[in-house]
Structure formats: C-alpha cells, structure tokens
Coordinates of C-alpha atoms in Angstrom, one line a residue:
M162 CA -4.2 -73.5 -26.6
H163 CA -2.1 -73.5 -30.0
E164 CA -1.7 -76.6 -31.7
T165 CA 2.1 -77.4 -31.0
P166 CA 4.9 -77.2 -32.6
L167 CA 4.8 -73.9 -32.2
T168 CA 3.2 -72.5 -35.9
G169 CA 4.0 -69.7 -37.8
L170 CA 2.0 -68.3 -40.0
I171 CA 3.1 -65.5 -42.2
L172 CA 0.7 -63.1 -44.2
T173 CA 2.4 -61.1 -46.5
G174 CA 0.8 -56.9 -48.5
G175 CA 0.3 -57.0 -52.1
G176 CA -3.6 -54.4 -50.8
A177 CA -6.2 -56.4 -52.8
R178 CA -4.3 -59.2 -54.1
A179 CA -4.4 -60.3 -49.8
A180 CA -8.2 -62.1 -51.1
Y181 CA -6.0 -65.2 -52.1
Q182 CA -4.9 -65.8 -48.2
V183 CA -7.9 -65.3 -46.6
G184 CA -9.1 -68.6 -49.4
V185 CA -6.0 -70.3 -49.1
L186 CA -6.7 -69.5 -45.0
S187 CA -10.6 -70.9 -46.1
A188 CA -8.9 -74.2 -47.7
L189 CA -7.1 -74.8 -44.7
A190 CA -9.6 -74.6 -42.0
M191 CA -12.2 -76.9 -44.1
L192 CA -9.3 -79.3 -44.3
R193 CA -8.4 -79.6 -41.0
R194 CA -12.9 -80.1 -40.4
D195 CA -12.4 -83.1 -41.7
S196 CA -9.5 -84.3 -40.5
G197 CA -11.0 -84.9 -37.3
A198 CA -8.5 -82.4 -36.2
A199 CA -8.5 -80.9 -32.6
L200 CA -11.0 -78.1 -33.6
R201 CA -10.7 -76.2 -30.5
S202 CA -7.7 -75.3 -31.2
N203 CA -5.9 -72.3 -32.8
P204 CA -3.3 -74.8 -35.9
F205 CA -0.8 -71.3 -35.6
G206 CA 0.5 -69.5 -32.6
V207 CA 2.5 -67.3 -33.9
I208 CA 1.0 -65.3 -36.1
C209 CA 2.9 -62.6 -38.2
G210 CA 1.1 -60.1 -41.2
T211 CA 2.6 -57.7 -43.6
S212 CA 0.5 -54.7 -45.1
A213 CA -3.2 -56.4 -46.2
G214 CA -1.6 -59.2 -44.9
A215 CA -1.4 -57.6 -41.4
I216 CA -5.1 -57.4 -41.7
N217 CA -5.7 -60.7 -42.1
A218 CA -3.2 -61.7 -39.7
A219 CA -4.8 -59.3 -36.7
A220 CA -8.3 -60.5 -37.3
L221 CA -7.4 -64.2 -37.3
A222 CA -5.7 -63.1 -34.1
S223 CA -8.2 -61.3 -32.6
H224 CA -10.3 -64.6 -33.1
S225 CA -7.5 -67.0 -31.6
D226 CA -10.0 -69.3 -30.0
D227 CA -12.4 -69.7 -32.5
F228 CA -10.0 -70.7 -36.8
D229 CA -13.0 -71.6 -38.0
G230 CA -15.6 -68.3 -36.7
A231 CA -12.0 -66.5 -37.5
V232 CA -11.7 -67.1 -41.6
Q233 CA -15.5 -67.2 -42.0
R234 CA -16.0 -63.7 -40.6
L235 CA -12.5 -63.0 -42.7
A236 CA -14.5 -64.4 -45.6
T237 CA -17.8 -62.9 -45.5
V238 CA -15.4 -59.8 -45.3
W239 CA -13.5 -60.4 -48.2
R240 CA -16.1 -61.6 -50.8
Q241 CA -18.4 -58.8 -50.3
F242 CA -15.6 -56.3 -50.4
H243 CA -16.2 -52.1 -52.3
A244 CA -13.9 -49.9 -52.5
E245 CA -15.9 -47.6 -50.4
Q246 CA -14.9 -49.8 -47.5
V247 CA -10.5 -48.9 -47.5
Y248 CA -10.8 -45.4 -49.3
R249 CA -12.7 -42.4 -50.4
A250 CA -14.6 -44.0 -54.1
D251 CA -16.2 -41.0 -55.1
S252 CA -16.3 -37.8 -57.3
L253 CA -15.4 -35.2 -53.8
G254 CA -13.6 -37.6 -52.4
V255 CA -11.3 -38.5 -54.7
I256 CA -10.9 -35.0 -56.2
R257 CA -9.4 -33.9 -52.4
T258 CA -6.7 -36.0 -51.8
G259 CA -5.9 -37.5 -55.9
A260 CA -6.7 -35.3 -58.6
A261 CA -5.5 -32.8 -56.3
W262 CA -2.1 -35.1 -55.1
L263 CA -1.3 -35.7 -58.7
T264 CA -1.9 -31.4 -59.7
M265 CA 0.8 -30.5 -57.1
M266 CA 3.2 -33.3 -58.5
S267 CA 3.3 -32.0 -62.5
I268 CA 2.5 -28.2 -61.6
G269 CA 1.6 -28.0 -57.8
W270 CA 4.7 -26.9 -56.9
V271 CA 4.6 -23.0 -58.5
I272 CA 1.1 -22.2 -57.1
N273 CA 1.2 -21.5 -53.3
R274 CA -1.9 -22.6 -52.7
F275 CA -0.8 -26.4 -52.9
R276 CA 2.3 -25.8 -50.8
K277 CA 0.1 -24.6 -48.3
A278 CA -2.8 -28.0 -49.0
R279 CA -0.1 -30.5 -49.4
P280 CA -2.5 -33.3 -50.0
R281 CA -0.4 -36.6 -48.6
S282 CA -1.6 -39.1 -50.7
L283 CA -2.9 -40.4 -53.5
L284 CA -6.7 -42.0 -52.1
D285 CA -8.1 -41.3 -48.5
N286 CA -8.0 -44.6 -46.6
Q287 CA -9.6 -43.0 -43.9
P288 CA -12.8 -45.4 -45.2
L289 CA -10.5 -48.6 -43.8
A290 CA -10.1 -47.4 -39.9
S291 CA -14.0 -47.2 -39.7
L292 CA -13.6 -51.7 -41.5
L293 CA -10.9 -52.5 -38.8
T294 CA -13.2 -52.0 -35.5
D295 CA -15.9 -53.3 -36.8
A296 CA -13.4 -56.7 -38.6
V297 CA -10.8 -56.1 -35.9
P298 CA -11.1 -55.9 -31.8
L299 CA -7.7 -55.6 -31.2
Q300 CA -9.4 -55.5 -27.4
R301 CA -9.6 -59.4 -27.2
L302 CA -6.7 -60.0 -27.8
P303 CA -4.8 -59.1 -24.7
Q304 CA -7.3 -61.5 -22.5
L305 CA -6.2 -64.0 -25.8
L306 CA -3.3 -64.8 -25.0
R307 CA -2.9 -64.8 -21.3
Q308 CA -5.1 -67.6 -22.5
R309 CA -2.4 -68.9 -24.2
H310 CA -4.5 -69.6 -27.1
L311 CA -2.3 -67.4 -28.7
H312 CA 1.7 -67.3 -28.7
A313 CA 2.3 -64.3 -31.2
L314 CA 1.2 -61.4 -32.9
A315 CA 3.9 -59.4 -34.7
I316 CA 2.7 -56.7 -37.4
T317 CA 5.0 -54.8 -39.7
A318 CA 5.9 -51.5 -40.3
S319 CA 8.1 -48.8 -41.8
G320 CA 10.2 -46.0 -40.6
Y321 CA 9.7 -42.7 -42.9
G322 CA 11.8 -40.8 -40.3
S323 CA 14.6 -43.5 -39.3
G324 CA 14.8 -45.6 -42.6
E325 CA 14.4 -49.2 -40.0
H326 CA 12.4 -51.8 -40.6
V327 CA 9.8 -51.9 -37.4
T328 CA 9.0 -55.4 -36.2
F329 CA 5.9 -54.8 -32.8
Y330 CA 5.1 -57.3 -31.7
Q331 CA 2.6 -58.3 -28.5
S332 CA 3.2 -61.7 -26.9
A333 CA 1.8 -63.9 -24.6
S334 CA 5.0 -64.0 -22.2
A335 CA 8.0 -62.1 -22.7
I336 CA 10.3 -61.9 -25.3
P337 CA 13.9 -60.2 -26.0
P338 CA 13.2 -58.2 -29.0
W339 CA 16.0 -58.4 -30.8
T340 CA 18.4 -56.0 -33.9
R341 CA 18.9 -56.4 -37.1
T342 CA 20.9 -54.2 -39.2
Q343 CA 17.9 -51.7 -40.4
R344 CA 15.4 -54.4 -38.9
V345 CA 14.3 -53.8 -34.7
A346 CA 11.8 -55.5 -33.1
V347 CA 9.2 -52.7 -30.3
A348 CA 7.4 -55.2 -27.6
T349 CA 4.1 -52.9 -27.4
E350 CA 0.3 -52.8 -27.3
L351 CA -1.2 -53.1 -31.4
T352 CA -3.7 -51.2 -32.1
H353 CA -5.3 -50.1 -35.2
Q354 CA -2.9 -47.8 -36.2
H355 CA -0.1 -49.7 -36.1
L356 CA -3.0 -51.5 -38.6
L357 CA -3.4 -48.8 -40.2
A358 CA 1.1 -48.6 -40.8
S359 CA 1.4 -51.4 -42.1
S360 CA -1.3 -51.4 -45.0
A361 CA 0.6 -47.3 -45.9
I362 CA 1.0 -48.5 -49.8
P363 CA 4.5 -46.1 -50.8
F364 CA 2.3 -42.4 -52.4
V365 CA -1.7 -44.1 -52.0
F366 CA -1.7 -44.2 -48.2
P367 CA -0.6 -41.7 -46.2
A368 CA 1.2 -42.2 -43.3
T369 CA 0.4 -43.1 -39.8
E370 CA 2.4 -41.2 -37.1
L371 CA 3.1 -44.1 -34.4
P372 CA 4.8 -44.1 -30.9
R373 CA 8.2 -45.4 -30.4
G374 CA 9.2 -45.1 -26.9
D375 CA 9.4 -41.7 -25.6
R376 CA 8.6 -40.0 -29.4
T377 CA 6.8 -40.9 -31.8
E378 CA 7.7 -41.3 -35.9
W379 CA 5.3 -41.8 -39.4
F380 CA 5.2 -45.5 -40.7
G381 CA 4.2 -46.7 -44.2
D382 CA 4.4 -50.5 -45.9
G383 CA 5.7 -52.5 -43.5
S384 CA 6.8 -54.2 -46.7
I385 CA 8.4 -51.1 -47.5
R386 CA 12.5 -52.7 -46.7
Q387 CA 11.5 -55.7 -45.3
V388 CA 15.0 -57.7 -46.4
A389 CA 13.7 -61.0 -43.7
P390 CA 9.9 -61.8 -43.8
I391 CA 10.6 -64.5 -42.7
S392 CA 12.8 -63.5 -39.4
P393 CA 10.0 -62.6 -36.7
A394 CA 8.4 -65.8 -36.6
I395 CA 11.7 -67.3 -35.6
H396 CA 12.2 -65.1 -33.7
L397 CA 8.9 -65.2 -31.9
G398 CA 9.6 -68.7 -31.1
A399 CA 7.7 -70.8 -33.7
Q400 CA 9.1 -74.3 -35.2
R401 CA 7.5 -74.2 -38.7
L402 CA 6.1 -72.4 -41.0
L403 CA 3.3 -71.7 -43.2
V404 CA 3.9 -68.4 -45.6
I405 CA 1.4 -67.5 -47.8
G406 CA 2.0 -65.1 -51.1
A407 CA 0.1 -62.5 -52.6
G408 CA 2.1 -63.2 -56.0
R409 CA 4.2 -66.2 -57.9
M410 CA 6.7 -67.1 -56.4
H411 CA 8.4 -67.4 -60.2
E412 CA 7.6 -66.9 -63.6
P413 CA 8.1 -68.4 -66.5
A414 CA 11.3 -68.9 -67.8
A415 CA 10.1 -68.0 -71.3
R416 CA 7.7 -65.3 -70.7
L417 CA 7.9 -62.6 -73.3
V418 CA 6.7 -58.6 -73.3
A419 CA 5.8 -57.8 -76.3
N420 CA 7.8 -53.9 -76.9
A421 CA 4.8 -51.6 -76.3
G422 CA 6.8 -48.4 -76.3
Y423 CA 7.9 -46.9 -73.2
P424 CA 5.9 -47.3 -70.5
S425 CA 3.2 -45.4 -68.1
I426 CA 3.2 -44.2 -64.7
A427 CA 1.0 -47.2 -63.9
Q428 CA 3.7 -49.8 -65.3
I429 CA 6.4 -48.8 -63.2
A430 CA 4.8 -47.8 -60.2
G431 CA 3.0 -51.4 -60.3
H432 CA 6.6 -52.9 -61.5
T433 CA 7.7 -50.8 -58.3
L434 CA 4.9 -52.7 -56.2
S435 CA 5.7 -55.9 -57.4
G436 CA 9.5 -55.3 -56.5
I437 CA 8.3 -54.2 -52.7
F438 CA 5.4 -56.2 -52.4
L439 CA 7.0 -59.8 -53.9
D440 CA 10.4 -60.0 -53.7
A441 CA 11.6 -60.2 -50.4
L442 CA 9.4 -62.9 -50.5
M443 CA 11.5 -65.0 -52.9
V444 CA 14.4 -64.8 -51.9
D445 CA 13.8 -65.0 -48.2
V446 CA 12.3 -68.3 -48.9
E447 CA 14.9 -69.5 -50.7
R448 CA 17.6 -68.4 -48.3
M449 CA 15.5 -70.5 -45.1
Q450 CA 15.7 -73.6 -47.8
R451 CA 19.9 -73.2 -48.7
V452 CA 20.0 -73.2 -44.4
N453 CA 17.7 -75.7 -44.6
R454 CA 19.9 -78.0 -46.8
T455 CA 23.5 -77.5 -45.1
L456 CA 22.1 -78.1 -42.1
A457 CA 20.8 -81.6 -43.6
I458 CA 24.8 -82.1 -44.9
L459 CA 26.4 -81.7 -41.5
N460 CA 26.2 -84.0 -39.0
D461 CA 25.2 -83.9 -35.5
Q462 CA 29.0 -82.4 -33.8
Q463 CA 28.4 -79.5 -36.6
R464 CA 24.9 -79.2 -36.3
L465 CA 25.8 -77.8 -32.5
A466 CA 27.7 -76.4 -33.8
T467 CA 26.3 -73.6 -35.5
A468 CA 23.5 -71.2 -33.9
L469 CA 21.1 -72.0 -37.1
R470 CA 17.9 -74.7 -36.5
P471 CA 16.4 -75.8 -40.3
I472 CA 12.7 -75.2 -40.7
E473 CA 10.0 -76.3 -41.4
A474 CA 8.0 -74.2 -44.1
L475 CA 5.3 -74.9 -46.2
V476 CA 5.1 -72.2 -48.9
I477 CA 1.7 -71.3 -51.1
S478 CA 1.4 -69.3 -53.7
P479 CA -0.8 -67.6 -57.0
S480 CA -1.2 -70.5 -59.6
Q481 CA -1.4 -67.9 -61.7
R482 CA -0.2 -63.8 -62.0
L483 CA -3.0 -61.8 -60.3
D484 CA -1.6 -60.1 -63.0
D485 CA -4.4 -61.7 -65.7
I486 CA -6.9 -62.0 -63.5
A487 CA -7.4 -58.2 -62.0
A488 CA -7.3 -57.5 -66.4
Q489 CA -10.4 -58.7 -66.3
H490 CA -11.7 -57.1 -63.9
I491 CA -10.6 -53.1 -63.8
D492 CA -14.1 -51.6 -64.9
S493 CA -15.1 -53.1 -61.2
L494 CA -13.8 -49.8 -59.8
P495 CA -15.9 -47.5 -59.2
R496 CA -16.1 -44.7 -61.5
P497 CA -13.4 -41.2 -60.2
V498 CA -11.0 -44.1 -58.8
R499 CA -11.0 -45.3 -62.7
A500 CA -10.6 -42.2 -63.7
L501 CA -8.7 -40.7 -61.4
L502 CA -6.1 -44.9 -62.8
G503 CA -6.7 -43.2 -66.2
G504 CA -4.4 -40.3 -65.4
V505 CA -1.2 -42.6 -64.9
G506 CA -2.2 -45.0 -67.4
V507 CA -4.5 -47.4 -65.9
S508 CA -6.7 -49.2 -68.8
S509 CA -8.9 -52.0 -69.6
R510 CA -9.1 -51.3 -73.0
L511 CA -7.2 -53.9 -75.3
A512 CA -3.7 -52.8 -76.2
A513 CA -1.4 -55.3 -78.5
Q514 CA 0.3 -56.8 -74.8
G515 CA -3.5 -57.2 -73.0
P516 CA -5.1 -54.2 -70.7
R517 CA -2.9 -51.6 -69.5
G518 CA -1.8 -50.6 -65.7
A519 CA -2.8 -53.7 -64.4
T520 CA -0.8 -54.6 -61.8
L521 CA -1.0 -51.4 -61.0
A522 CA -4.7 -52.1 -60.3
S523 CA -4.1 -54.8 -58.4
Y524 CA -3.0 -53.6 -55.1
L525 CA -6.1 -50.7 -55.2
L526 CA -9.1 -54.0 -57.1
F527 CA -11.2 -53.9 -53.3
E528 CA -14.1 -54.7 -55.4
A529 CA -15.8 -58.1 -55.0
P530 CA -15.6 -60.1 -58.2
F531 CA -11.2 -59.7 -57.8
T532 CA -11.3 -60.4 -54.4
Q533 CA -13.7 -63.4 -55.6
A534 CA -11.8 -64.2 -57.0
L535 CA -8.8 -64.4 -55.6
M536 CA -10.5 -66.6 -53.0
A537 CA -11.4 -68.9 -55.1
L538 CA -8.0 -70.0 -56.7
G539 CA -5.9 -69.7 -52.8
E540 CA -8.8 -72.9 -52.0
A541 CA -8.3 -75.1 -55.6
D542 CA -4.4 -74.6 -55.2
T543 CA -4.7 -74.8 -51.4
L544 CA -6.9 -77.5 -51.9
A545 CA -5.1 -79.2 -54.4
R546 CA -1.7 -79.8 -52.7
R547 CA -3.5 -81.7 -50.1
D548 CA -1.7 -84.2 -49.5
E549 CA 1.1 -81.8 -48.8
V550 CA -0.8 -80.2 -46.0
L551 CA -2.3 -83.5 -44.0
A552 CA 1.5 -83.8 -43.9
F553 CA 2.9 -80.3 -43.3
F554 CA 0.5 -80.2 -39.9
G555 CA 0.3 -84.2 -39.0
W556 CA -3.2 -83.9 -39.9
Q557 CA -5.7 -87.5 -40.6
P558 CA -7.3 -87.6 -44.6
A559 CA -10.9 -87.9 -44.1
P560 CA -12.6 -90.6 -44.4
D561 CA -14.1 -90.7 -48.4
N562 CA -10.9 -88.2 -50.6
K563 CA -12.0 -88.2 -54.0
A564 CA -15.6 -86.4 -52.4
L565 CA -12.9 -83.6 -50.8
Q566 CA -11.3 -83.3 -54.2
G567 CA -14.3 -82.8 -56.6
A568 CA -15.3 -79.8 -53.0
A569 CA -12.4 -77.7 -54.8
P570 CA -13.8 -74.6 -56.6
T571 CA -12.8 -73.3 -60.0
P572 CA -10.8 -70.4 -60.0
A573 CA -13.9 -67.4 -61.3
G574 CA -12.5 -65.8 -64.8

C-alpha cells in the first residue's frame, strides 16, 4: 500500500541531469530506513515524470511494491551509465545521424539525396529502447495498481501535430481526464513508447508516434510547452508534493559572465533547452506558493467559497550549477560525440568564460563521472535538509543524528 496522505512525486526533465533526482531519492530512502518508517509501503502514491524524469518515474512505479529496491536499481543504472546505453555514440552511428543531420541543415536542401534521406535527429536513441525493456518493467504496473501499491503514474509528452501538451496516465481507479488551454489528459495503458516520446529532446532525439483515440500523432519531449508541471499530480489526487528539479531554481543575482563574442550554436541551443526544461517549473512553484499565501489569509468561509486548496510542497533542486559540473566532464563523452558537438561549438578547452557549450553537453553527458557527481550532489543536498524532509513526511529522526549527518557524501568534482 502507498502511504497517506497521498503524496505526489514530480520528476522533471533534463536528459543526463536527471541523475541528480536519483541522488535525492537515494537520500530519501536512507532517511526513511533510519527513521523506522513502514518500509512495506510506498511513500509516493502518485508519480509524475517528464522527459528523463519520466523514465525515473516509470522505473519507480514499476517497482512500487519495493521502494528501496527500486531506488537501488535506479542508482545502479545511473552510477554505471555510458552514453552508448542511450544513443548511438560510435563513429558510424554518429555519421549516419548527426553528421548527416548537420549537413542537411547547412547545404542538404540543395542536394537531392538529402531530401530523400531526411535524417530525423542529431542522435539515434535506439539503444535507449533496449535499456527501457530491461530497466522499466511496465508490464507489472496493472497488478501494482490493483494491489494499491500505487494510485497513479503520469507521463507527459508534447504533440508536434496538435501543439498540445498531453499527460498520459494510468490509475488504480477511474479518474476523469482534464482539459485546460493547450493541455489535455489521456487515460491509457502506458508503454515504453510513451517514455521514448516524453524523453525525445527536440532536434537531438527523434519523435515517437503514439495513438490518440482513433488516430496517431508524433510526440516529442514532455518539457516542451509544459506550463504547469505540478498540475497533473494535483489532478490525480495528490495532497502534498515532493518536486525534484534538474537545475537551480534561482541563480545568484550578482553572477556576471564576460562577453566572449557572438554565441555559438551550442550556447544558443543550451540556453533554449534550459528554458524548456527549467523555467516552467520555477514559474509553477512560485504560482503554487502565491496561492498558498493567499489561502492562508482567507477566513474559513472565504476558503469554502473557492475551489482552490493549499498544497504542501517540498522542492529539492541542485545547490550548484550543473553546467559548471558538466564543464569538468565534457571529455568523458565518446570521441565521435565530442567531434559532433565540437562542430556546433562545444569544447572542453578553457576560454575566458570557461569551457564552451557546457549547458548543451550537460543534457547528453550520460557518462558515469558526470552522473555520479550529480547523484552525490543530490544526496548531499537532501541530507543537508534532513529535518525539513523528515517533517514533510512525518518520519521520526534516527536515534544517532550525528552519525547520519556525517554520512552525507561530498559532491564529486
């Protein structure tokens, strides 16, 4: 059974940055075990994921009868990650997709053979399909829902044809779908195709075709046009929320970057992806906080007259810039991928403002040195807020506080 009150877990997108989420989850599992909480229950009755966060979400949901085991399995995958598990990183694979795609974008429109070939993306993510088959046993989901280990799982994707942001969900009991402006919900049986669609970073990975009623539509990354990432969990019945981001919620106001000339394609692409993956969450969290503050000043009669209700939420996001950590690990990428990204401006060489294109690289750095560093940061950030986490879940402090606090890992450099 899942714990009550019904707690929602929201895992946002960010490619390889999603390793941070696994570090947070590992620390939560540790705190939960040390508190003596009921380990047979699942702390998250509602799990919502977007992009790479959708894969983490589905992996947790597929083992919702064993939360600790699910987290350990996720940690093992992310701790040993190599780019080849997500996309073709060999020379032939990069040439067939990335090099051909860049050529088509530059001069391919005048070459008839590129009109026919039309490579669909910068990278081929076919290896990810094999990884999902092994790591995310979605076939277990119906039984786990029937046994009430989980209330609902939601995966979001963006429809390239309709322009709609779609939340695909599977639940233990019938939950009416909802519709908002350019946002719709679809009750369905979730598959690995939904995960491939949700994690298809625009231009980088190919879109995936999914059924929608009596038709099909091509879908891409769920972070595109996701104006309200918190909303699905609330619609699915969550009474409180744990939100794990994949980027800093607020940058220091005094941070200045030297002008190093006209930005490269990699800098522009990285900035665009950060806008897609990070901005909507910050805005939605601020909106939720404003609603909570407004409801707090209303009297009982006024609160009854509104459909709004306060949502208790805990937001955990990186205390360090993940771009800076990525800059230290660009050379971990396979040589063919480094060569491909070098063509658009990604470089590990130090310029006046540091390594170039680190933001773009951070989304593709599915390599153990980087993912381990992010996992360590996630654990450290969570354990640093130990008292806040325990209070949120209602878990009791461990008897030996000092010993537990001393176990907090140091983020790898």
